[in-house]
Amino acid sequence: MNTTEIFDGVRFPGFIHTPESLKAACSFQFQDTDILLVTFPKSGTTWMQQVLSLIFCEGHLWPIHNLPTWARVPWIEQISFDSLHSKRNTSWPRLFTSHLNAKGLSPALMKSKAKVVYMARNPKDVLVSFFHFHRIAGFLPNPSSFEDFVDEFLEGTGFFGSWFDHVKGWLSLQKDLTLFFVTYEELHQEPRFTIRKLSEFLGRPLGPKEEDIILEHSSFSFMSQSNIVNYSLLSKEIIDQSEGKFFRKGVVGNWREYFTPELNEKFNAVYQSKMGDSGLCLPWTMD
Ligand code: A3P
């Protein structure tokens, strides 16, 4: 189960990706009405899948209570064409998720007017969350140590490639795509305002009552307790939550409990060298 697939120089877990599925994703035929959520892993993907499906469920909560997030907003790189077909029968726009980088996916995207929601998170919190996820996901290897995991993250040799290239690649396409950039931190600090802005971008403005329903059903407490979204229905071989939960902390700044001053200095030096001249205004503080 714990195998690696290398695609365009990036490592993917072989259990959930095949060369065929990755290739198919890169030549996917998007429709103008499609909405694609893109994230680097552990940036709040499941949270945003929940928000997106709540925005489009128009108060009908049956799918929220009965379908896992990955069935409502499936991964394009894992998709089976049967589930795509059945998706066409719903009244929602087609909602998809991807962890692929911009280089792989943007040529296909640019052939349509599909909307992209790109969600990013402070890379230090991404790293800590990913470190824990490697320990519970059967399709990822157990990290030897936190220090080694930091090195791998900074070198961009870990699973799903370089966080730096991912964020820079997608944000460099802001002028070429219809792209909404949102951060985990914004959604955490100002959920109502952020969801309102997002829903307007998606052409589905919400009333105050709808916002209340979305806020309730996308809260950490609701999602972590819902067996439908907290991944507890998956077999232990895929995600074993006996030693650590998928919904682990759900906070901003948990990295402070893991980074020594030396690791922090090392991380900041690489961050500065890779992101310093990117011209991107990212909302997190690195100290
Ligand atoms: P932590 O491990 O820091 O707790 P992804 O879905 O991209 O794999 O991201 C998982 C991270 O998002 C986990 O972070 C998880 O707890 C957090 N998360 C998921 N739903 C959330 C919510 N409703 N509110 C806050 N954080 C959430």
PDB file of C-alpha atoms and ligand atoms in Angstrom:
ATOM      1  CA  MET A   1       0.000   0.000   0.000  1.00  0.00           C
ATOM      2  CA  ASN A   2       2.850   2.353   0.866  1.00  0.00           C
ATOM      3  CA  THR A   3       4.190   2.799  -2.682  1.00  0.00           C
ATOM      4  CA  THR A   4       5.405   5.831  -4.587  1.00  0.00           C
ATOM      5  CA  GLU A   5       4.387   7.062  -8.013  1.00  0.00           C
ATOM      6  CA  ILE A   6       6.658   9.658  -9.587  1.00  0.00           C
ATOM      7  CA  PHE A   7       4.878  11.928 -12.035  1.00  0.00           C
ATOM      8  CA  ASP A   8       6.595  14.883 -13.685  1.00  0.00           C
ATOM      9  CA  GLY A   9       9.297  14.775 -11.002  1.00  0.00           C
ATOM     10  CA  VAL A  10       6.821  14.860  -8.095  1.00  0.00           C
ATOM     11  CA  ARG A  11       6.184  12.005  -5.621  1.00  0.00           C
ATOM     12  CA  PHE A  12       2.599  10.793  -5.191  1.00  0.00           C
ATOM     13  CA  PRO A  13       1.249   7.953  -3.036  1.00  0.00           C
ATOM     14  CA  GLY A  14       0.861   5.035  -5.452  1.00  0.00           C
ATOM     15  CA  PHE A  15      -2.093   3.635  -3.528  1.00  0.00           C
ATOM     16  CA  ILE A  16      -4.341   6.515  -4.575  1.00  0.00           C
ATOM     17  CA  HIS A  17      -2.642   7.677  -7.782  1.00  0.00           C
ATOM     18  CA  THR A  18      -1.739   5.820 -10.941  1.00  0.00           C
ATOM     19  CA  PRO A  19       0.211   7.145 -13.928  1.00  0.00           C
ATOM     20  CA  GLU A  20      -3.049   6.866 -15.900  1.00  0.00           C
ATOM     21  CA  SER A  21      -5.123   8.855 -13.382  1.00  0.00           C
ATOM     22  CA  LEU A  22      -2.459  11.563 -13.126  1.00  0.00           C
ATOM     23  CA  LYS A  23      -2.161  11.820 -16.888  1.00  0.00           C
ATOM     24  CA  ALA A  24      -5.948  11.913 -17.282  1.00  0.00           C
ATOM     25  CA  ALA A  25      -6.148  14.733 -14.708  1.00  0.00           C
ATOM     26  CA  CYS A  26      -3.697  16.848 -16.713  1.00  0.00           C
ATOM     27  CA  SER A  27      -5.819  16.572 -19.832  1.00  0.00           C
ATOM     28  CA  PHE A  28      -9.144  16.819 -18.033  1.00  0.00           C
ATOM     29  CA  GLN A  29     -11.902  18.550 -19.985  1.00  0.00           C
ATOM     30  CA  PHE A  30     -13.182  21.279 -17.722  1.00  0.00           C
ATOM     31  CA  GLN A  31     -16.525  22.912 -18.347  1.00  0.00           C
ATOM     32  CA  ASP A  32     -17.019  26.669 -17.944  1.00  0.00           C
ATOM     33  CA  THR A  33     -19.291  26.080 -14.946  1.00  0.00           C
ATOM     34  CA  ASP A  34     -16.840  23.816 -13.090  1.00  0.00           C
ATOM     35  CA  ILE A  35     -15.324  24.856  -9.783  1.00  0.00           C
ATOM     36  CA  LEU A  36     -11.929  23.471  -8.821  1.00  0.00           C
ATOM     37  CA  LEU A  37     -10.492  23.645  -5.322  1.00  0.00           C
ATOM     38  CA  VAL A  38      -6.689  23.460  -5.339  1.00  0.00           C
ATOM     39  CA  THR A  39      -4.504  23.037  -2.270  1.00  0.00           C
ATOM     40  CA  PHE A  40      -1.171  21.716  -1.148  1.00  0.00           C
ATOM     41  CA  PRO A  41      -2.057  18.889   1.294  1.00  0.00           C
ATOM     42  CA  LYS A  42      -2.929  19.903   4.858  1.00  0.00           C
ATOM     43  CA  SER A  43      -3.906  23.442   3.926  1.00  0.00           C
ATOM     44  CA  GLY A  44      -7.564  22.966   4.883  1.00  0.00           C
ATOM     45  CA  THR A  45      -8.748  20.984   1.857  1.00  0.00           C
ATOM     46  CA  THR A  46     -11.445  19.010   3.683  1.00  0.00           C
ATOM     47  CA  TRP A  47     -12.671  22.163   5.377  1.00  0.00           C
ATOM     48  CA  MET A  48     -13.031  23.995   2.049  1.00  0.00           C
ATOM     49  CA  GLN A  49     -14.668  20.935   0.424  1.00  0.00           C
ATOM     50  CA  GLN A  50     -17.261  21.167   3.185  1.00  0.00           C
ATOM     51  CA  VAL A  51     -17.727  24.933   2.697  1.00  0.00           C
ATOM     52  CA  LEU A  52     -18.062  24.623  -1.091  1.00  0.00           C
ATOM     53  CA  SER A  53     -20.631  21.881  -0.924  1.00  0.00           C
ATOM     54  CA  LEU A  54     -22.564  23.808   1.742  1.00  0.00           C
ATOM     55  CA  ILE A  55     -22.606  26.910  -0.477  1.00  0.00           C
ATOM     56  CA  PHE A  56     -24.220  24.916  -3.274  1.00  0.00           C
ATOM     57  CA  CYS A  57     -26.533  22.652  -1.277  1.00  0.00           C
ATOM     58  CA  GLU A  58     -29.066  25.492  -0.882  1.00  0.00           C
ATOM     59  CA  GLY A  59     -30.047  24.438   2.614  1.00  0.00           C
ATOM     60  CA  HIS A  60     -30.666  20.784   1.645  1.00  0.00           C
ATOM     61  CA  LEU A  61     -28.332  19.101   4.090  1.00  0.00           C
ATOM     62  CA  TRP A  62     -28.842  15.496   2.976  1.00  0.00           C
ATOM     63  CA  PRO A  63     -25.502  15.318   1.084  1.00  0.00           C
ATOM     64  CA  ILE A  64     -23.672  16.962   3.991  1.00  0.00           C
ATOM     65  CA  HIS A  65     -24.944  14.332   6.411  1.00  0.00           C
ATOM     66  CA  ASN A  66     -24.676  11.362   4.061  1.00  0.00           C
ATOM     67  CA  LEU A  67     -21.878  11.806   1.532  1.00  0.00           C
ATOM     68  CA  PRO A  68     -18.215  12.111   2.459  1.00  0.00           C
ATOM     69  CA  THR A  69     -16.477  15.270   1.288  1.00  0.00           C
ATOM     70  CA  TRP A  70     -14.421  13.355  -1.302  1.00  0.00           C
ATOM     71  CA  ALA A  71     -17.649  12.144  -2.931  1.00  0.00           C
ATOM     72  CA  ARG A  72     -19.120  15.652  -3.034  1.00  0.00           C
ATOM     73  CA  VAL A  73     -15.936  17.363  -4.242  1.00  0.00           C
ATOM     74  CA  PRO A  74     -13.880  14.514  -5.763  1.00  0.00           C
ATOM     75  CA  TRP A  75     -10.161  14.635  -6.481  1.00  0.00           C
ATOM     76  CA  ILE A  76      -9.549  15.116 -10.155  1.00  0.00           C
ATOM     77  CA  GLU A  77      -6.381  13.026 -10.014  1.00  0.00           C
ATOM     78  CA  GLN A  78      -8.229  10.105  -8.442  1.00  0.00           C
ATOM     79  CA  ILE A  79     -11.515  10.381 -10.174  1.00  0.00           C
ATOM     80  CA  SER A  80     -13.297   7.460 -11.717  1.00  0.00           C
ATOM     81  CA  PHE A  81     -15.252   8.393 -14.768  1.00  0.00           C
ATOM     82  CA  ASP A  82     -18.317   6.597 -13.383  1.00  0.00           C
ATOM     83  CA  SER A  83     -18.543   8.984 -10.459  1.00  0.00           C
ATOM     84  CA  LEU A  84     -18.048  11.898 -12.851  1.00  0.00           C
ATOM     85  CA  HIS A  85     -20.934  10.691 -14.902  1.00  0.00           C
ATOM     86  CA  SER A  86     -23.281  10.452 -11.909  1.00  0.00           C
ATOM     87  CA  LYS A  87     -22.182  13.927 -10.794  1.00  0.00           C
ATOM     88  CA  ARG A  88     -23.666  15.370 -13.979  1.00  0.00           C
ATOM     89  CA  ASN A  89     -27.115  14.343 -12.772  1.00  0.00           C
ATOM     90  CA  THR A  90     -27.084  16.731  -9.832  1.00  0.00           C
ATOM     91  CA  SER A  91     -28.144  20.360  -9.881  1.00  0.00           C
ATOM     92  CA  TRP A  92     -24.810  21.519  -8.432  1.00  0.00           C
ATOM     93  CA  PRO A  93     -22.039  22.798 -10.632  1.00  0.00           C
ATOM     94  CA  ARG A  94     -19.328  20.160 -10.834  1.00  0.00           C
ATOM     95  CA  LEU A  95     -17.056  20.655  -7.829  1.00  0.00           C
ATOM     96  CA  PHE A  96     -13.570  19.143  -7.902  1.00  0.00           C
ATOM     97  CA  THR A  97     -10.454  19.096  -5.765  1.00  0.00           C
ATOM     98  CA  SER A  98      -6.805  18.789  -6.734  1.00  0.00           C
ATOM     99  CA  HIS A  99      -3.380  18.775  -5.121  1.00  0.00           C
ATOM    100  CA  LEU A 100      -1.661  18.964  -8.520  1.00  0.00           C
ATOM    101  CA  ASN A 101       0.713  21.798  -9.325  1.00  0.00           C
ATOM    102  CA  ALA A 102      -0.042  24.616 -11.727  1.00  0.00           C
ATOM    103  CA  LYS A 103       2.352  23.357 -14.377  1.00  0.00           C
ATOM    104  CA  GLY A 104       0.443  20.071 -14.654  1.00  0.00           C
ATOM    105  CA  LEU A 105      -3.110  21.326 -14.496  1.00  0.00           C
ATOM    106  CA  SER A 106      -3.171  24.856 -15.888  1.00  0.00           C
ATOM    107  CA  PRO A 107      -3.008  23.974 -19.632  1.00  0.00           C
ATOM    108  CA  ALA A 108      -6.244  21.978 -19.277  1.00  0.00           C
ATOM    109  CA  LEU A 109      -7.833  24.660 -17.099  1.00  0.00           C
ATOM    110  CA  MET A 110      -7.022  27.458 -19.499  1.00  0.00           C
ATOM    111  CA  LYS A 111      -9.161  25.841 -22.170  1.00  0.00           C
ATOM    112  CA  SER A 112     -12.243  26.725 -20.112  1.00  0.00           C
ATOM    113  CA  LYS A 113     -13.593  29.468 -17.868  1.00  0.00           C
ATOM    114  CA  ALA A 114     -13.766  27.144 -14.867  1.00  0.00           C
ATOM    115  CA  LYS A 115     -13.332  28.908 -11.527  1.00  0.00           C
ATOM    116  CA  VAL A 116     -10.422  28.031  -9.258  1.00  0.00           C
ATOM    117  CA  VAL A 117     -10.379  28.388  -5.480  1.00  0.00           C
ATOM    118  CA  TYR A 118      -6.780  28.218  -4.276  1.00  0.00           C
ATOM    119  CA  MET A 119      -6.417  27.719  -0.529  1.00  0.00           C
ATOM    120  CA  ALA A 120      -3.055  28.162   1.202  1.00  0.00           C
ATOM    121  CA  ARG A 121      -1.853  27.936   4.796  1.00  0.00           C
ATOM    122  CA  ASN A 122       1.241  28.982   6.714  1.00  0.00           C
ATOM    123  CA  PRO A 123       3.783  26.385   5.532  1.00  0.00           C
ATOM    124  CA  LYS A 124       4.989  25.726   9.071  1.00  0.00           C
ATOM    125  CA  ASP A 125       1.483  24.652  10.120  1.00  0.00           C
ATOM    126  CA  VAL A 126       1.164  22.669   6.872  1.00  0.00           C
ATOM    127  CA  LEU A 127       4.412  20.888   7.688  1.00  0.00           C
ATOM    128  CA  VAL A 128       3.394  19.963  11.251  1.00  0.00           C
ATOM    129  CA  SER A 129      -0.018  18.758  10.095  1.00  0.00           C
ATOM    130  CA  PHE A 130       1.561  16.759   7.250  1.00  0.00           C
ATOM    131  CA  PHE A 131       4.095  15.210   9.642  1.00  0.00           C
ATOM    132  CA  HIS A 132       1.225  13.874  11.777  1.00  0.00           C
ATOM    133  CA  PHE A 133      -0.739  12.805   8.722  1.00  0.00           C
ATOM    134  CA  HIS A 134       2.205  10.664   7.561  1.00  0.00           C
ATOM    135  CA  ARG A 135       1.926   8.793  10.844  1.00  0.00           C
ATOM    136  CA  ILE A 136      -1.754   7.926  10.446  1.00  0.00           C
ATOM    137  CA  ALA A 137      -2.041   7.467   6.664  1.00  0.00           C
ATOM    138  CA  GLY A 138      -1.250   3.906   5.586  1.00  0.00           C
ATOM    139  CA  PHE A 139      -0.378   5.097   2.072  1.00  0.00           C
ATOM    140  CA  LEU A 140       2.434   7.392   3.281  1.00  0.00           C
ATOM    141  CA  PRO A 141       5.706   6.315   4.943  1.00  0.00           C
ATOM    142  CA  ASN A 142       6.320   7.016   8.625  1.00  0.00           C
ATOM    143  CA  PRO A 143       8.761   9.944   8.912  1.00  0.00           C
ATOM    144  CA  SER A 144      12.037   8.998  10.594  1.00  0.00           C
ATOM    145  CA  SER A 145      12.189  12.252  12.599  1.00  0.00           C
ATOM    146  CA  PHE A 146      10.684  15.728  12.648  1.00  0.00           C
ATOM    147  CA  GLU A 147      14.072  17.234  11.684  1.00  0.00           C
ATOM    148  CA  ASP A 148      14.353  14.986   8.611  1.00  0.00           C
ATOM    149  CA  PHE A 149      10.779  15.824   7.674  1.00  0.00           C
ATOM    150  CA  VAL A 150      11.599  19.553   7.824  1.00  0.00           C
ATOM    151  CA  ASP A 151      14.610  18.990   5.522  1.00  0.00           C
ATOM    152  CA  GLU A 152      12.506  17.067   3.035  1.00  0.00           C
ATOM    153  CA  PHE A 153       9.829  19.785   3.098  1.00  0.00           C
ATOM    154  CA  LEU A 154      12.387  22.538   2.509  1.00  0.00           C
ATOM    155  CA  GLU A 155      14.033  20.599  -0.326  1.00  0.00           C
ATOM    156  CA  GLY A 156      10.633  19.905  -1.889  1.00  0.00           C
ATOM    157  CA  THR A 157      11.405  16.207  -2.178  1.00  0.00           C
ATOM    158  CA  GLY A 158       8.464  14.994  -0.091  1.00  0.00           C
ATOM    159  CA  PHE A 159       5.097  13.757  -1.302  1.00  0.00           C
ATOM    160  CA  PHE A 160       3.224  16.199  -3.553  1.00  0.00           C
ATOM    161  CA  GLY A 161       6.453  18.136  -4.218  1.00  0.00           C
ATOM    162  CA  SER A 162       7.535  21.583  -3.143  1.00  0.00           C
ATOM    163  CA  TRP A 163       5.106  23.737  -1.152  1.00  0.00           C
ATOM    164  CA  PHE A 164       6.978  26.803  -2.441  1.00  0.00           C
ATOM    165  CA  ASP A 165       6.579  25.851  -6.118  1.00  0.00           C
ATOM    166  CA  HIS A 166       2.940  24.909  -5.538  1.00  0.00           C
ATOM    167  CA  VAL A 167       1.940  28.262  -4.041  1.00  0.00           C
ATOM    168  CA  LYS A 168       4.075  30.376  -6.379  1.00  0.00           C
ATOM    169  CA  GLY A 169       2.967  28.415  -9.436  1.00  0.00           C
ATOM    170  CA  TRP A 170      -0.744  28.802  -8.765  1.00  0.00           C
ATOM    171  CA  LEU A 171      -0.567  32.415  -7.632  1.00  0.00           C
ATOM    172  CA  SER A 172       1.416  33.380 -10.726  1.00  0.00           C
ATOM    173  CA  LEU A 173      -1.697  32.433 -12.729  1.00  0.00           C
ATOM    174  CA  GLN A 174      -4.003  34.876 -11.006  1.00  0.00           C
ATOM    175  CA  LYS A 175      -4.265  36.964 -14.189  1.00  0.00           C
ATOM    176  CA  ASP A 176      -4.764  33.982 -16.516  1.00  0.00           C
ATOM    177  CA  LEU A 177      -7.413  32.115 -14.538  1.00  0.00           C
ATOM    178  CA  THR A 178     -10.572  33.082 -12.690  1.00  0.00           C
ATOM    179  CA  LEU A 179      -8.930  32.420  -9.357  1.00  0.00           C
ATOM    180  CA  PHE A 180      -9.964  33.170  -5.779  1.00  0.00           C
ATOM    181  CA  PHE A 181      -7.072  33.084  -3.347  1.00  0.00           C
ATOM    182  CA  VAL A 182      -8.011  32.278   0.220  1.00  0.00           C
ATOM    183  CA  THR A 183      -6.007  31.288   3.265  1.00  0.00           C
ATOM    184  CA  TYR A 184      -6.678  28.906   6.127  1.00  0.00           C
ATOM    185  CA  GLU A 185      -5.846  31.793   8.452  1.00  0.00           C
ATOM    186  CA  GLU A 186      -8.513  34.101   6.954  1.00  0.00           C
ATOM    187  CA  LEU A 187     -11.162  31.414   7.118  1.00  0.00           C
ATOM    188  CA  HIS A 188     -10.175  30.747  10.710  1.00  0.00           C
ATOM    189  CA  GLN A 189     -10.128  34.376  11.822  1.00  0.00           C
ATOM    190  CA  GLU A 190     -13.046  35.764   9.834  1.00  0.00           C
ATOM    191  CA  PRO A 191     -15.153  32.826   8.694  1.00  0.00           C
ATOM    192  CA  ARG A 192     -18.359  34.737   7.936  1.00  0.00           C
ATOM    193  CA  PHE A 193     -16.670  37.473   5.928  1.00  0.00           C
ATOM    194  CA  THR A 194     -14.465  34.980   4.056  1.00  0.00           C
ATOM    195  CA  ILE A 195     -17.373  32.691   3.176  1.00  0.00           C
ATOM    196  CA  ARG A 196     -19.376  35.710   2.015  1.00  0.00           C
ATOM    197  CA  LYS A 197     -16.560  36.869  -0.297  1.00  0.00           C
ATOM    198  CA  LEU A 198     -16.118  33.341  -1.622  1.00  0.00           C
ATOM    199  CA  SER A 199     -19.806  32.831  -2.314  1.00  0.00           C
ATOM    200  CA  GLU A 200     -19.949  36.131  -4.208  1.00  0.00           C
ATOM    201  CA  PHE A 201     -16.968  35.055  -6.317  1.00  0.00           C
ATOM    202  CA  LEU A 202     -18.789  31.799  -7.055  1.00  0.00           C
ATOM    203  CA  GLY A 203     -21.913  33.678  -8.163  1.00  0.00           C
ATOM    204  CA  ARG A 204     -23.984  32.234  -5.350  1.00  0.00           C
ATOM    205  CA  PRO A 205     -24.500  35.031  -2.802  1.00  0.00           C
ATOM    206  CA  LEU A 206     -25.922  33.886   0.524  1.00  0.00           C
ATOM    207  CA  GLY A 207     -28.520  35.206   2.923  1.00  0.00           C
ATOM    208  CA  PRO A 208     -27.640  35.597   6.635  1.00  0.00           C
ATOM    209  CA  LYS A 209     -29.535  32.408   7.565  1.00  0.00           C
ATOM    210  CA  GLU A 210     -27.649  30.398   4.942  1.00  0.00           C
ATOM    211  CA  GLU A 211     -24.392  31.826   6.278  1.00  0.00           C
ATOM    212  CA  ASP A 212     -25.350  30.652   9.777  1.00  0.00           C
ATOM    213  CA  ILE A 213     -26.003  27.117   8.498  1.00  0.00           C
ATOM    214  CA  ILE A 214     -22.670  27.050   6.660  1.00  0.00           C
ATOM    215  CA  LEU A 215     -20.757  28.360   9.658  1.00  0.00           C
ATOM    216  CA  GLU A 216     -22.289  25.732  11.915  1.00  0.00           C
ATOM    217  CA  HIS A 217     -21.689  22.801   9.572  1.00  0.00           C
ATOM    218  CA  SER A 218     -18.147  23.804   8.676  1.00  0.00           C
ATOM    219  CA  SER A 219     -16.953  24.416  12.223  1.00  0.00           C
ATOM    220  CA  PHE A 220     -14.127  22.279  13.558  1.00  0.00           C
ATOM    221  CA  SER A 221     -16.406  20.899  16.284  1.00  0.00           C
ATOM    222  CA  PHE A 222     -19.113  19.841  13.815  1.00  0.00           C
ATOM    223  CA  MET A 223     -16.731  18.358  11.262  1.00  0.00           C
ATOM    224  CA  SER A 224     -14.508  16.533  13.742  1.00  0.00           C
ATOM    225  CA  GLN A 225     -17.564  14.827  15.244  1.00  0.00           C
ATOM    226  CA  SER A 226     -19.229  13.902  11.958  1.00  0.00           C
ATOM    227  CA  ASN A 227     -18.340  10.348  10.955  1.00  0.00           C
ATOM    228  CA  ILE A 228     -19.221  11.271   7.393  1.00  0.00           C
ATOM    229  CA  VAL A 229     -16.440  13.832   7.111  1.00  0.00           C
ATOM    230  CA  ASN A 230     -13.888  12.880   9.793  1.00  0.00           C
ATOM    231  CA  TYR A 231     -12.543   9.896   7.804  1.00  0.00           C
ATOM    232  CA  SER A 232     -13.382   7.463  10.615  1.00  0.00           C
ATOM    233  CA  LEU A 233     -15.379   5.300   8.189  1.00  0.00           C
ATOM    234  CA  LEU A 234     -12.249   4.541   6.161  1.00  0.00           C
ATOM    235  CA  SER A 235     -10.466   1.294   6.909  1.00  0.00           C
ATOM    236  CA  LYS A 236      -7.555   1.388   9.361  1.00  0.00           C
ATOM    237  CA  GLU A 237      -5.254   0.406   6.514  1.00  0.00           C
ATOM    238  CA  ILE A 238      -5.988   3.724   4.813  1.00  0.00           C
ATOM    239  CA  ILE A 239      -6.180   6.051   7.821  1.00  0.00           C
ATOM    240  CA  ASP A 240      -5.627   4.695  11.310  1.00  0.00           C
ATOM    241  CA  GLN A 241      -6.866   7.252  13.824  1.00  0.00           C
ATOM    242  CA  SER A 242      -6.191   5.167  16.925  1.00  0.00           C
ATOM    243  CA  GLU A 243      -2.948   7.078  17.595  1.00  0.00           C
ATOM    244  CA  GLY A 244      -3.837  10.502  16.213  1.00  0.00           C
ATOM    245  CA  LYS A 245      -6.830  12.159  14.612  1.00  0.00           C
ATOM    246  CA  PHE A 246      -7.227  13.584  11.109  1.00  0.00           C
ATOM    247  CA  PHE A 247      -9.027  16.525  12.785  1.00  0.00           C
ATOM    248  CA  ARG A 248      -6.041  17.065  15.026  1.00  0.00           C
ATOM    249  CA  LYS A 249      -5.961  20.683  16.296  1.00  0.00           C
ATOM    250  CA  GLY A 250      -7.546  22.957  13.699  1.00  0.00           C
ATOM    251  CA  VAL A 251      -5.666  26.044  14.893  1.00  0.00           C
ATOM    252  CA  VAL A 252      -3.332  28.732  13.584  1.00  0.00           C
ATOM    253  CA  GLY A 253       0.274  28.670  14.818  1.00  0.00           C
ATOM    254  CA  ASN A 254       0.558  25.147  16.233  1.00  0.00           C
ATOM    255  CA  TRP A 255       4.028  25.004  14.606  1.00  0.00           C
ATOM    256  CA  ARG A 256       5.414  26.969  17.563  1.00  0.00           C
ATOM    257  CA  GLU A 257       5.151  23.836  19.692  1.00  0.00           C
ATOM    258  CA  TYR A 258       7.360  21.869  17.269  1.00  0.00           C
ATOM    259  CA  PHE A 259      10.020  24.185  15.872  1.00  0.00           C
ATOM    260  CA  THR A 260      13.208  24.708  17.881  1.00  0.00           C
ATOM    261  CA  PRO A 261      14.839  28.156  17.423  1.00  0.00           C
ATOM    262  CA  GLU A 262      17.441  26.484  15.137  1.00  0.00           C
ATOM    263  CA  LEU A 263      14.832  24.787  12.937  1.00  0.00           C
ATOM    264  CA  ASN A 264      12.887  28.011  12.786  1.00  0.00           C
ATOM    265  CA  GLU A 265      15.924  29.953  11.642  1.00  0.00           C
ATOM    266  CA  LYS A 266      16.700  27.354   8.986  1.00  0.00           C
ATOM    267  CA  PHE A 267      13.092  27.367   7.767  1.00  0.00           C
ATOM    268  CA  ASN A 268      12.933  31.170   7.634  1.00  0.00           C
ATOM    269  CA  ALA A 269      16.152  31.384   5.618  1.00  0.00           C
ATOM    270  CA  VAL A 270      14.789  29.016   2.965  1.00  0.00           C
ATOM    271  CA  TYR A 271      11.371  30.711   3.041  1.00  0.00           C
ATOM    272  CA  GLN A 272      13.023  34.085   2.476  1.00  0.00           C
ATOM    273  CA  SER A 273      15.190  32.799  -0.374  1.00  0.00           C
ATOM    274  CA  LYS A 274      12.259  31.107  -2.138  1.00  0.00           C
ATOM    275  CA  MET A 275       9.433  33.544  -1.417  1.00  0.00           C
ATOM    276  CA  GLY A 276      11.240  36.830  -0.765  1.00  0.00           C
ATOM    277  CA  ASP A 277      11.182  38.014  -4.369  1.00  0.00           C
ATOM    278  CA  SER A 278       7.854  36.413  -5.280  1.00  0.00           C
ATOM    279  CA  GLY A 279       6.005  39.718  -4.894  1.00  0.00           C
ATOM    280  CA  LEU A 280       3.235  37.797  -3.138  1.00  0.00           C
ATOM    281  CA  CYS A 281       1.616  39.317  -0.115  1.00  0.00           C
ATOM    282  CA  LEU A 282       0.959  36.333   2.137  1.00  0.00           C
ATOM    283  CA  PRO A 283      -0.915  36.945   5.374  1.00  0.00           C
ATOM    284  CA  TRP A 284       1.022  34.882   7.919  1.00  0.00           C
ATOM    285  CA  THR A 285       3.909  35.886  10.144  1.00  0.00           C
ATOM    286  CA  MET A 286       6.912  33.586  10.132  1.00  0.00           C
ATOM    287  CA  ASP A 287       8.170  34.484  13.640  1.00  0.00           C
TER     288      ASP A 287
HETATM  289  P1  A3P B   1      -4.215  20.201  11.787  1.00  0.00           P
HETATM  290  O1  A3P B   1      -3.524  18.902  11.530  1.00  0.00           O
HETATM  291  O2  A3P B   1      -3.265  21.347  11.972  1.00  0.00           O
HETATM  292  O3  A3P B   1      -5.210  20.121  12.890  1.00  0.00           O
HETATM  293  P2  A3P B   1      -6.426  18.889   4.741  1.00  0.00           P
HETATM  294  O4  A3P B   1      -7.895  18.695   4.704  1.00  0.00           O
HETATM  295  O5  A3P B   1      -5.887  19.769   3.643  1.00  0.00           O
HETATM  296  O6  A3P B   1      -5.712  17.586   4.823  1.00  0.00           O
HETATM  297  O7  A3P B   1      -6.060  19.726   6.066  1.00  0.00           O
HETATM  298  C1  A3P B   1      -6.212  19.136   7.339  1.00  0.00           C
HETATM  299  C2  A3P B   1      -6.011  20.238   8.361  1.00  0.00           C
HETATM  300  O8  A3P B   1      -7.150  21.124   8.350  1.00  0.00           O
HETATM  301  C3  A3P B   1      -5.910  19.674   9.770  1.00  0.00           C
HETATM  302  O9  A3P B   1      -5.042  20.567  10.468  1.00  0.00           O
HETATM  303  C4  A3P B   1      -7.363  19.790  10.241  1.00  0.00           C
HETATM  304  O10 A3P B   1      -7.518  19.760  11.638  1.00  0.00           O
HETATM  305  C5  A3P B   1      -7.707  21.157   9.661  1.00  0.00           C
HETATM  306  N1  A3P B   1      -9.168  21.375   9.568  1.00  0.00           N
HETATM  307  C6  A3P B   1     -10.085  20.599   8.948  1.00  0.00           C
HETATM  308  N2  A3P B   1     -11.316  21.107   9.114  1.00  0.00           N
HETATM  309  C7  A3P B   1     -11.176  22.225   9.846  1.00  0.00           C
HETATM  310  C8  A3P B   1     -12.103  23.189  10.363  1.00  0.00           C
HETATM  311  N3  A3P B   1     -13.409  23.071  10.178  1.00  0.00           N
HETATM  312  N4  A3P B   1     -11.601  24.229  11.092  1.00  0.00           N
HETATM  313  C9  A3P B   1     -10.275  24.351  11.299  1.00  0.00           C
HETATM  314  N5  A3P B   1      -9.353  23.459  10.838  1.00  0.00           N
HETATM  315  C10 A3P B   1      -9.800  22.416  10.127  1.00  0.00           C
END
